[in-house]
């Protein structure tokens, strides 16, 4: 399975007779509390006023400086799909292992993709680079000095540094948004993961105006749904919720770690939205959990790693502990 | 103003103190009645099972044969943006005047765009063609024989015929879906207009598998929101609503025609979702209506045409009549 997120495939393979516990994603299981959306958001084309309100809220939430642009899209995946068609010709280096859709999108667009282990090891022949920061699944973080150095190298080649900050909400200080004004950096911010609303399809690109305009022109008008604009704007303005959620996720991740550790799964990285663990029998454990209708994430590039999302409540945590026991 | 649909711009220009009557779009003002969407559609990534259910409903609604593929996207606008990046190199002919976003998308992708009056007048130098059928704003319809002939001509050049059937729901018999199996035709079906849910962002491309796969690979996974999948599937299955709505729109368009005719606006075309009218003082009438907070559609390529969407109720129709009187 390419993605961990599609529980319907797990159900098809392992049966769906009773209740699955889906721990295969990095989506916050305690979503921002949505309220019903007014009729006009469903019925009318999304207006420029609604888009402006959304972007204003996103600018504040992500600390985007005035001289830097921000573009909204129907999920960062749609931006990942577009970037290989908009970047200047040339090969791309992708720091990995990481979220597989970056390499897939660049390859599908006909680009040469070179996998690298560290951003500081940029091959001479690449024009662009992609890094997920913090990385998925291992949570590795490259600091702003390292990002700026790589971006400066790519700038001299007329290339872009794409920084996928899909999980940066849990640690906003690591964001490289402040670098975009002077360097050819495209930052992707996912809304659905931290806010627990993956079905809403909302994400953003942050970049200098010339790059952002190219992206905005490519994706065209009305890229976000009306409900995504309304809910996204309200959620992004809710700083109290974001603060409390960051603290709660830290506690929940610690509780999950206790269970994983007790089962002999060694913590190998992650963020507070998912935990990467190592065990020499990882695939056997994955299969055993699946037979008990618990779905976690395995990787085709490592037979000793499993990634777990946060159990949504005590019962789910107890169930995971029992299944691992 | 490039589009008629953005009432917030009209309000900014003409004041927004009281209630605007927005007749600038071709969106059905009597939407399919949505019911609240289950929490998981907002929270989880859209699943393949939900996508399959949506596509099955769309296949039935649009009469797509088994050997032809269908792809869902976050509105046909997003497909319009992608097609110029996916079609083989070469110029495109666009039958116009028509919806301006087709030409904009091909030009932004660096393509030569040649405006033509009739699909049967394809210039020798074009590889692709785009036609909106029925056309927006004049409602012109090219029959399947004419579409097939053009597609065969383009097939010999390795090109595509894009048929935007954004308003075909009001007259399903004109659809060219049955031609896709044998000809390089991409049909775009908009969900939001006929179903009155433009903010949902849902649309489809129908094409032979090889073309559809190229589109599907480009737009990537999770292109539609969870609510769009659920609501779209339910609405597209509701054939009774669709039948009743086609009949109701016909009646409503006739009622609107009476008012427009009484004001000296001569019917110049349209569909039952919008009416195109001609008047030598069209721009003066547009301005007078705007001062009375009624927003209809004018065109930068014709100073004698106005397009009106359907007033949503008797009060709105009376208000339009009084404002025109």
PDB file of N, CA and C in Angstrom, chain A residues 3 6-9 27 31 34 41-49 77 81-82 85-86 99 101 108 196-201 217-222 224-227 231, chain B residues 3 6-9 27 31 34 41-49 77 81-82 85-86 99 101 108 196-201 217-222 224-227 231:
ATOM      1  N   UNK A   3      -0.003   4.449   0.489  1.00  0.00           N
ATOM      2  CA  UNK A   3      -0.303   5.372   1.573  1.00  0.00           C
ATOM      3  C   UNK A   3      -0.858   4.621   2.753  1.00  0.00           C
ATOM      4  N   UNK A   6      -5.459   5.176   3.641  1.00  0.00           N
ATOM      5  CA  UNK A   6      -6.702   4.698   3.073  1.00  0.00           C
ATOM      6  C   UNK A   6      -7.176   3.439   3.776  1.00  0.00           C
ATOM      7  N   UNK A   7      -7.958   3.649   4.813  1.00  0.00           N
ATOM      8  CA  UNK A   7      -8.435   2.527   5.608  1.00  0.00           C
ATOM      9  C   UNK A   7      -9.338   1.609   4.803  1.00  0.00           C
ATOM     10  N   UNK A   8     -10.017   2.152   3.786  1.00  0.00           N
ATOM     11  CA  UNK A   8     -10.924   1.297   3.026  1.00  0.00           C
ATOM     12  C   UNK A   8     -10.163   0.178   2.331  1.00  0.00           C
ATOM     13  N   UNK A   9      -8.893   0.426   1.982  1.00  0.00           N
ATOM     14  CA  UNK A   9      -8.105  -0.660   1.387  1.00  0.00           C
ATOM     15  C   UNK A   9      -7.755  -1.712   2.425  1.00  0.00           C
ATOM     16  N   UNK A  27      -2.887  12.520  11.037  1.00  0.00           N
ATOM     17  CA  UNK A  27      -3.940  13.532  11.219  1.00  0.00           C
ATOM     18  C   UNK A  27      -4.377  13.559  12.681  1.00  0.00           C
ATOM     19  N   UNK A  31     -10.152  17.030  16.161  1.00  0.00           N
ATOM     20  CA  UNK A  31     -10.192  18.121  15.176  1.00  0.00           C
ATOM     21  C   UNK A  31     -10.656  19.443  15.775  1.00  0.00           C
ATOM     22  N   UNK A  34     -15.694  22.115  14.138  1.00  0.00           N
ATOM     23  CA  UNK A  34     -16.394  22.860  13.089  1.00  0.00           C
ATOM     24  C   UNK A  34     -17.857  23.051  13.478  1.00  0.00           C
ATOM     25  N   UNK A  41     -21.940  29.478   1.427  1.00  0.00           N
ATOM     26  CA  UNK A  41     -20.601  28.932   1.197  1.00  0.00           C
ATOM     27  C   UNK A  41     -20.652  27.677   0.335  1.00  0.00           C
ATOM     28  N   UNK A  42     -21.751  26.949   0.403  1.00  0.00           N
ATOM     29  CA  UNK A  42     -21.917  25.771  -0.443  1.00  0.00           C
ATOM     30  C   UNK A  42     -22.404  26.164  -1.839  1.00  0.00           C
ATOM     31  N   UNK A  43     -23.234  27.197  -1.877  1.00  0.00           N
ATOM     32  CA  UNK A  43     -23.976  27.462  -3.113  1.00  0.00           C
ATOM     33  C   UNK A  43     -23.246  28.387  -4.072  1.00  0.00           C
ATOM     34  N   UNK A  44     -22.643  29.437  -3.564  1.00  0.00           N
ATOM     35  CA  UNK A  44     -21.976  30.396  -4.444  1.00  0.00           C
ATOM     36  C   UNK A  44     -20.567  29.947  -4.768  1.00  0.00           C
ATOM     37  N   UNK A  45     -20.047  30.484  -5.854  1.00  0.00           N
ATOM     38  CA  UNK A  45     -18.621  30.332  -6.081  1.00  0.00           C
ATOM     39  C   UNK A  45     -17.882  31.038  -4.954  1.00  0.00           C
ATOM     40  N   UNK A  46     -16.798  30.451  -4.476  1.00  0.00           N
ATOM     41  CA  UNK A  46     -16.017  31.105  -3.420  1.00  0.00           C
ATOM     42  C   UNK A  46     -15.629  32.516  -3.855  1.00  0.00           C
ATOM     43  N   UNK A  47     -15.853  33.481  -3.001  1.00  0.00           N
ATOM     44  CA  UNK A  47     -15.630  34.880  -3.375  1.00  0.00           C
ATOM     45  C   UNK A  47     -14.218  35.317  -3.028  1.00  0.00           C
ATOM     46  N   UNK A  48     -13.810  36.403  -3.687  1.00  0.00           N
ATOM     47  CA  UNK A  48     -12.494  36.954  -3.370  1.00  0.00           C
ATOM     48  C   UNK A  48     -12.445  37.467  -1.939  1.00  0.00           C
ATOM     49  N   UNK A  49     -13.564  37.924  -1.419  1.00  0.00           N
ATOM     50  CA  UNK A  49     -13.587  38.389  -0.024  1.00  0.00           C
ATOM     51  C   UNK A  49     -13.324  37.230   0.926  1.00  0.00           C
ATOM     52  N   UNK A  77      -1.401  18.567  -1.386  1.00  0.00           N
ATOM     53  CA  UNK A  77      -1.149  17.575  -2.438  1.00  0.00           C
ATOM     54  C   UNK A  77      -1.323  18.198  -3.826  1.00  0.00           C
ATOM     55  N   UNK A  81       1.516  18.431  -6.786  1.00  0.00           N
ATOM     56  CA  UNK A  81       1.310  18.005  -8.179  1.00  0.00           C
ATOM     57  C   UNK A  81       1.755  19.083  -9.170  1.00  0.00           C
ATOM     58  N   UNK A  82       1.543  20.351  -8.818  1.00  0.00           N
ATOM     59  CA  UNK A  82       1.823  21.440  -9.753  1.00  0.00           C
ATOM     60  C   UNK A  82       3.302  21.827  -9.818  1.00  0.00           C
ATOM     61  N   UNK A  85       5.679  21.098 -12.682  1.00  0.00           N
ATOM     62  CA  UNK A  85       5.319  21.692 -13.967  1.00  0.00           C
ATOM     63  C   UNK A  85       5.672  23.178 -14.026  1.00  0.00           C
ATOM     64  N   UNK A  86       5.971  23.765 -12.868  1.00  0.00           N
ATOM     65  CA  UNK A  86       6.192  25.210 -12.806  1.00  0.00           C
ATOM     66  C   UNK A  86       7.643  25.581 -12.560  1.00  0.00           C
ATOM     67  N   UNK A  99       7.869  11.342   2.552  1.00  0.00           N
ATOM     68  CA  UNK A  99       6.551  11.231   1.937  1.00  0.00           C
ATOM     69  C   UNK A  99       6.713  10.970   0.436  1.00  0.00           C
ATOM     70  N   UNK A 101       4.921  11.048  -2.231  1.00  0.00           N
ATOM     71  CA  UNK A 101       4.249  11.751  -3.323  1.00  0.00           C
ATOM     72  C   UNK A 101       5.118  12.822  -3.974  1.00  0.00           C
ATOM     73  N   UNK A 108       6.442  11.823 -12.496  1.00  0.00           N
ATOM     74  CA  UNK A 108       5.313  11.842 -13.424  1.00  0.00           C
ATOM     75  C   UNK A 108       5.395  13.028 -14.381  1.00  0.00           C
ATOM     76  N   UNK A 196      -6.889  18.494  12.119  1.00  0.00           N
ATOM     77  CA  UNK A 196      -7.691  17.273  12.172  1.00  0.00           C
ATOM     78  C   UNK A 196      -8.806  17.228  11.147  1.00  0.00           C
ATOM     79  N   UNK A 197      -8.612  17.928  10.014  1.00  0.00           N
ATOM     80  CA  UNK A 197      -9.672  18.025   9.009  1.00  0.00           C
ATOM     81  C   UNK A 197      -9.110  17.698   7.625  1.00  0.00           C
ATOM     82  N   UNK A 198      -8.608  16.476   7.497  1.00  0.00           N
ATOM     83  CA  UNK A 198      -7.989  16.071   6.244  1.00  0.00           C
ATOM     84  C   UNK A 198      -8.961  16.017   5.073  1.00  0.00           C
ATOM     85  N   UNK A 199     -10.236  15.813   5.361  1.00  0.00           N
ATOM     86  CA  UNK A 199     -11.233  15.742   4.293  1.00  0.00           C
ATOM     87  C   UNK A 199     -11.608  17.084   3.713  1.00  0.00           C
ATOM     88  N   UNK A 200     -11.224  18.150   4.422  1.00  0.00           N
ATOM     89  CA  UNK A 200     -11.606  19.503   3.979  1.00  0.00           C
ATOM     90  C   UNK A 200     -10.846  19.910   2.722  1.00  0.00           C
ATOM     91  N   UNK A 201      -9.631  19.399   2.556  1.00  0.00           N
ATOM     92  CA  UNK A 201      -8.725  19.756   1.451  1.00  0.00           C
ATOM     93  C   UNK A 201      -8.408  21.245   1.473  1.00  0.00           C
ATOM     94  N   UNK A 217      -1.342  31.527 -10.705  1.00  0.00           N
ATOM     95  CA  UNK A 217      -1.830  31.529 -12.093  1.00  0.00           C
ATOM     96  C   UNK A 217      -2.091  30.102 -12.569  1.00  0.00           C
ATOM     97  N   UNK A 218      -1.249  29.179 -12.161  1.00  0.00           N
ATOM     98  CA  UNK A 218      -1.416  27.792 -12.609  1.00  0.00           C
ATOM     99  C   UNK A 218      -2.651  27.141 -11.988  1.00  0.00           C
ATOM    100  N   UNK A 219      -2.866  27.343 -10.706  1.00  0.00           N
ATOM    101  CA  UNK A 219      -3.994  26.651 -10.079  1.00  0.00           C
ATOM    102  C   UNK A 219      -5.320  27.315 -10.409  1.00  0.00           C
ATOM    103  N   UNK A 220      -5.292  28.600 -10.763  1.00  0.00           N
ATOM    104  CA  UNK A 220      -6.505  29.246 -11.229  1.00  0.00           C
ATOM    105  C   UNK A 220      -7.466  29.631 -10.126  1.00  0.00           C
ATOM    106  N   UNK A 221      -8.612  30.207 -10.533  1.00  0.00           N
ATOM    107  CA  UNK A 221      -9.574  30.708  -9.544  1.00  0.00           C
ATOM    108  C   UNK A 221     -10.376  29.590  -8.881  1.00  0.00           C
ATOM    109  N   UNK A 222     -10.963  29.905  -7.737  1.00  0.00           N
ATOM    110  CA  UNK A 222     -11.882  29.011  -7.005  1.00  0.00           C
ATOM    111  C   UNK A 222     -11.250  27.667  -6.689  1.00  0.00           C
ATOM    112  N   UNK A 224     -10.164  26.627  -3.763  1.00  0.00           N
ATOM    113  CA  UNK A 224     -10.637  26.093  -2.473  1.00  0.00           C
ATOM    114  C   UNK A 224     -12.152  26.143  -2.426  1.00  0.00           C
ATOM    115  N   UNK A 225     -12.749  25.159  -1.782  1.00  0.00           N
ATOM    116  CA  UNK A 225     -14.198  25.167  -1.619  1.00  0.00           C
ATOM    117  C   UNK A 225     -14.615  26.277  -0.651  1.00  0.00           C
ATOM    118  N   UNK A 226     -15.864  26.677  -0.740  1.00  0.00           N
ATOM    119  CA  UNK A 226     -16.405  27.665   0.189  1.00  0.00           C
ATOM    120  C   UNK A 226     -16.311  27.211   1.639  1.00  0.00           C
ATOM    121  N   UNK A 227     -16.739  25.973   1.950  1.00  0.00           N
ATOM    122  CA  UNK A 227     -16.583  25.501   3.328  1.00  0.00           C
ATOM    123  C   UNK A 227     -15.127  25.496   3.794  1.00  0.00           C
ATOM    124  N   UNK A 231     -14.238  27.536   7.133  1.00  0.00           N
ATOM    125  CA  UNK A 231     -13.750  26.771   8.285  1.00  0.00           C
ATOM    126  C   UNK A 231     -12.262  27.028   8.487  1.00  0.00           C
TER     127      UNK A 231
ATOM    128  N   UNK B   3     -14.987  38.031 -14.386  1.00  0.00           N
ATOM    129  CA  UNK B   3     -16.077  37.097 -14.143  1.00  0.00           C
ATOM    130  C   UNK B   3     -17.279  37.835 -13.598  1.00  0.00           C
ATOM    131  N   UNK B   6     -18.299  37.129  -9.025  1.00  0.00           N
ATOM    132  CA  UNK B   6     -17.791  37.596  -7.752  1.00  0.00           C
ATOM    133  C   UNK B   6     -18.527  38.828  -7.279  1.00  0.00           C
ATOM    134  N   UNK B   7     -19.588  38.584  -6.532  1.00  0.00           N
ATOM    135  CA  UNK B   7     -20.429  39.672  -6.057  1.00  0.00           C
ATOM    136  C   UNK B   7     -19.676  40.590  -5.113  1.00  0.00           C
ATOM    137  N   UNK B   8     -18.677  40.056  -4.411  1.00  0.00           N
ATOM    138  CA  UNK B   8     -17.970  40.918  -3.460  1.00  0.00           C
ATOM    139  C   UNK B   8     -17.278  42.065  -4.177  1.00  0.00           C
ATOM    140  N   UNK B   9     -16.864  41.856  -5.439  1.00  0.00           N
ATOM    141  CA  UNK B   9     -16.266  42.967  -6.180  1.00  0.00           C
ATOM    142  C   UNK B   9     -17.320  44.005  -6.546  1.00  0.00           C
ATOM    143  N   UNK B  27     -25.472  29.688 -12.005  1.00  0.00           N
ATOM    144  CA  UNK B  27     -25.669  28.656 -10.980  1.00  0.00           C
ATOM    145  C   UNK B  27     -27.144  28.585 -10.599  1.00  0.00           C
ATOM    146  N   UNK B  31     -30.748  24.946  -5.010  1.00  0.00           N
ATOM    147  CA  UNK B  31     -29.749  23.872  -4.955  1.00  0.00           C
ATOM    148  C   UNK B  31     -30.333  22.533  -4.548  1.00  0.00           C
ATOM    149  N   UNK B  34     -28.817  19.807   0.497  1.00  0.00           N
ATOM    150  CA  UNK B  34     -27.784  19.058   1.221  1.00  0.00           C
ATOM    151  C   UNK B  34     -28.219  18.817   2.658  1.00  0.00           C
ATOM    152  N   UNK B  41     -16.195  12.554   7.040  1.00  0.00           N
ATOM    153  CA  UNK B  41     -15.930  13.129   5.713  1.00  0.00           C
ATOM    154  C   UNK B  41     -15.093  14.403   5.823  1.00  0.00           C
ATOM    155  N   UNK B  42     -15.230  15.104   6.930  1.00  0.00           N
ATOM    156  CA  UNK B  42     -14.409  16.303   7.157  1.00  0.00           C
ATOM    157  C   UNK B  42     -13.025  15.925   7.678  1.00  0.00           C
ATOM    158  N   UNK B  43     -12.980  14.872   8.495  1.00  0.00           N
ATOM    159  CA  UNK B  43     -11.765  14.617   9.277  1.00  0.00           C
ATOM    160  C   UNK B  43     -10.755  13.714   8.559  1.00  0.00           C
ATOM    161  N   UNK B  44     -11.238  12.683   7.914  1.00  0.00           N
ATOM    162  CA  UNK B  44     -10.313  11.756   7.257  1.00  0.00           C
ATOM    163  C   UNK B  44      -9.949  12.219   5.866  1.00  0.00           C
ATOM    164  N   UNK B  45      -8.842  11.724   5.373  1.00  0.00           N
ATOM    165  CA  UNK B  45      -8.566  11.909   3.957  1.00  0.00           C
ATOM    166  C   UNK B  45      -9.645  11.195   3.165  1.00  0.00           C
ATOM    167  N   UNK B  46     -10.100  11.800   2.080  1.00  0.00           N
ATOM    168  CA  UNK B  46     -11.109  11.138   1.245  1.00  0.00           C
ATOM    169  C   UNK B  46     -10.629   9.737   0.855  1.00  0.00           C
ATOM    170  N   UNK B  47     -11.476   8.762   1.042  1.00  0.00           N
ATOM    171  CA  UNK B  47     -11.068   7.374   0.806  1.00  0.00           C
ATOM    172  C   UNK B  47     -11.347   6.951  -0.628  1.00  0.00           C
ATOM    173  N   UNK B  48     -10.677   5.898  -1.027  1.00  0.00           N
ATOM    174  CA  UNK B  48     -10.930   5.367  -2.366  1.00  0.00           C
ATOM    175  C   UNK B  48     -12.352   4.834  -2.475  1.00  0.00           C
ATOM    176  N   UNK B  49     -12.905   4.337  -1.372  1.00  0.00           N
ATOM    177  CA  UNK B  49     -14.284   3.850  -1.408  1.00  0.00           C
ATOM    178  C   UNK B  49     -15.251   4.999  -1.681  1.00  0.00           C
ATOM    179  N   UNK B  77     -12.910  23.931 -13.170  1.00  0.00           N
ATOM    180  CA  UNK B  77     -11.868  24.938 -13.377  1.00  0.00           C
ATOM    181  C   UNK B  77     -10.481  24.339 -13.165  1.00  0.00           C
ATOM    182  N   UNK B  81      -7.413  24.236 -15.911  1.00  0.00           N
ATOM    183  CA  UNK B  81      -6.034  24.671 -15.656  1.00  0.00           C
ATOM    184  C   UNK B  81      -5.012  23.626 -16.073  1.00  0.00           C
ATOM    185  N   UNK B  82      -5.350  22.348 -15.909  1.00  0.00           N
ATOM    186  CA  UNK B  82      -4.384  21.271 -16.182  1.00  0.00           C
ATOM    187  C   UNK B  82      -4.269  20.915 -17.662  1.00  0.00           C
ATOM    188  N   UNK B  85      -1.341  21.769 -19.921  1.00  0.00           N
ATOM    189  CA  UNK B  85      -0.054  21.185 -19.528  1.00  0.00           C
ATOM    190  C   UNK B  85       0.039  19.712 -19.909  1.00  0.00           C
ATOM    191  N   UNK B  86      -1.090  19.100 -20.260  1.00  0.00           N
ATOM    192  CA  UNK B  86      -1.117  17.660 -20.508  1.00  0.00           C
ATOM    193  C   UNK B  86      -1.309  17.313 -21.976  1.00  0.00           C
ATOM    194  N   UNK B  99     -16.667  31.270 -22.442  1.00  0.00           N
ATOM    195  CA  UNK B  99     -16.099  31.367 -21.095  1.00  0.00           C
ATOM    196  C   UNK B  99     -14.605  31.656 -21.204  1.00  0.00           C
ATOM    197  N   UNK B 101     -11.999  31.599 -19.322  1.00  0.00           N
ATOM    198  CA  UNK B 101     -10.924  30.896 -18.616  1.00  0.00           C
ATOM    199  C   UNK B 101     -10.222  29.847 -19.493  1.00  0.00           C
ATOM    200  N   UNK B 108      -1.681  31.039 -20.496  1.00  0.00           N
ATOM    201  CA  UNK B 108      -0.773  31.016 -19.336  1.00  0.00           C
ATOM    202  C   UNK B 108       0.200  29.849 -19.399  1.00  0.00           C
ATOM    203  N   UNK B 196     -26.575  23.634  -8.161  1.00  0.00           N
ATOM    204  CA  UNK B 196     -26.669  24.830  -7.333  1.00  0.00           C
ATOM    205  C   UNK B 196     -25.692  24.872  -6.177  1.00  0.00           C
ATOM    206  N   UNK B 197     -24.542  24.224  -6.343  1.00  0.00           N
ATOM    207  CA  UNK B 197     -23.574  24.108  -5.253  1.00  0.00           C
ATOM    208  C   UNK B 197     -22.173  24.471  -5.756  1.00  0.00           C
ATOM    209  N   UNK B 198     -22.057  25.699  -6.243  1.00  0.00           N
ATOM    210  CA  UNK B 198     -20.789  26.145  -6.815  1.00  0.00           C
ATOM    211  C   UNK B 198     -19.657  26.194  -5.806  1.00  0.00           C
ATOM    212  N   UNK B 199     -19.996  26.375  -4.524  1.00  0.00           N
ATOM    213  CA  UNK B 199     -18.960  26.452  -3.502  1.00  0.00           C
ATOM    214  C   UNK B 199     -18.366  25.108  -3.125  1.00  0.00           C
ATOM    215  N   UNK B 200     -19.042  24.033  -3.538  1.00  0.00           N
ATOM    216  CA  UNK B 200     -18.583  22.682  -3.181  1.00  0.00           C
ATOM    217  C   UNK B 200     -17.293  22.313  -3.901  1.00  0.00           C
ATOM    218  N   UNK B 201     -17.107  22.846  -5.093  1.00  0.00           N
ATOM    219  CA  UNK B 201     -15.962  22.547  -5.974  1.00  0.00           C
ATOM    220  C   UNK B 201     -15.933  21.062  -6.318  1.00  0.00           C
ATOM    221  N   UNK B 217      -3.328  11.149 -13.165  1.00  0.00           N
ATOM    222  CA  UNK B 217      -1.962  11.172 -12.634  1.00  0.00           C
ATOM    223  C   UNK B 217      -1.528  12.598 -12.325  1.00  0.00           C
ATOM    224  N   UNK B 218      -1.919  13.528 -13.171  1.00  0.00           N
ATOM    225  CA  UNK B 218      -1.502  14.922 -12.963  1.00  0.00           C
ATOM    226  C   UNK B 218      -2.179  15.534 -11.744  1.00  0.00           C
ATOM    227  N   UNK B 219      -3.472  15.309 -11.584  1.00  0.00           N
ATOM    228  CA  UNK B 219      -4.144  15.974 -10.456  1.00  0.00           C
ATOM    229  C   UNK B 219      -3.846  15.279  -9.137  1.00  0.00           C
ATOM    230  N   UNK B 220      -3.469  14.012  -9.163  1.00  0.00           N
ATOM    231  CA  UNK B 220      -3.018  13.342  -7.949  1.00  0.00           C
ATOM    232  C   UNK B 220      -4.149  12.906  -7.036  1.00  0.00           C
ATOM    233  N   UNK B 221      -3.772  12.316  -5.885  1.00  0.00           N
ATOM    234  CA  UNK B 221      -4.785  11.774  -4.975  1.00  0.00           C
ATOM    235  C   UNK B 221      -5.500  12.863  -4.164  1.00  0.00           C
ATOM    236  N   UNK B 222      -6.662  12.509  -3.622  1.00  0.00           N
ATOM    237  CA  UNK B 222      -7.429  13.372  -2.714  1.00  0.00           C
ATOM    238  C   UNK B 222      -7.748  14.726  -3.332  1.00  0.00           C
ATOM    239  N   UNK B 224     -10.659  15.740  -4.499  1.00  0.00           N
ATOM    240  CA  UNK B 224     -11.978  16.239  -4.061  1.00  0.00           C
ATOM    241  C   UNK B 224     -12.078  16.160  -2.550  1.00  0.00           C
ATOM    242  N   UNK B 225     -12.756  17.108  -1.954  1.00  0.00           N
ATOM    243  CA  UNK B 225     -12.978  17.069  -0.512  1.00  0.00           C
ATOM    244  C   UNK B 225     -13.941  15.942  -0.149  1.00  0.00           C
ATOM    245  N   UNK B 226     -13.868  15.512   1.093  1.00  0.00           N
ATOM    246  CA  UNK B 226     -14.799  14.504   1.583  1.00  0.00           C
ATOM    247  C   UNK B 226     -16.254  14.932   1.455  1.00  0.00           C
ATOM    248  N   UNK B 227     -16.608  16.160   1.893  1.00  0.00           N
ATOM    249  CA  UNK B 227     -17.996  16.606   1.707  1.00  0.00           C
ATOM    250  C   UNK B 227     -18.414  16.631   0.235  1.00  0.00           C
ATOM    251  N   UNK B 231     -21.674  14.540  -0.802  1.00  0.00           N
ATOM    252  CA  UNK B 231     -22.818  15.300  -1.319  1.00  0.00           C
ATOM    253  C   UNK B 231     -22.959  15.062  -2.817  1.00  0.00           C
TER     254      UNK B 231
END
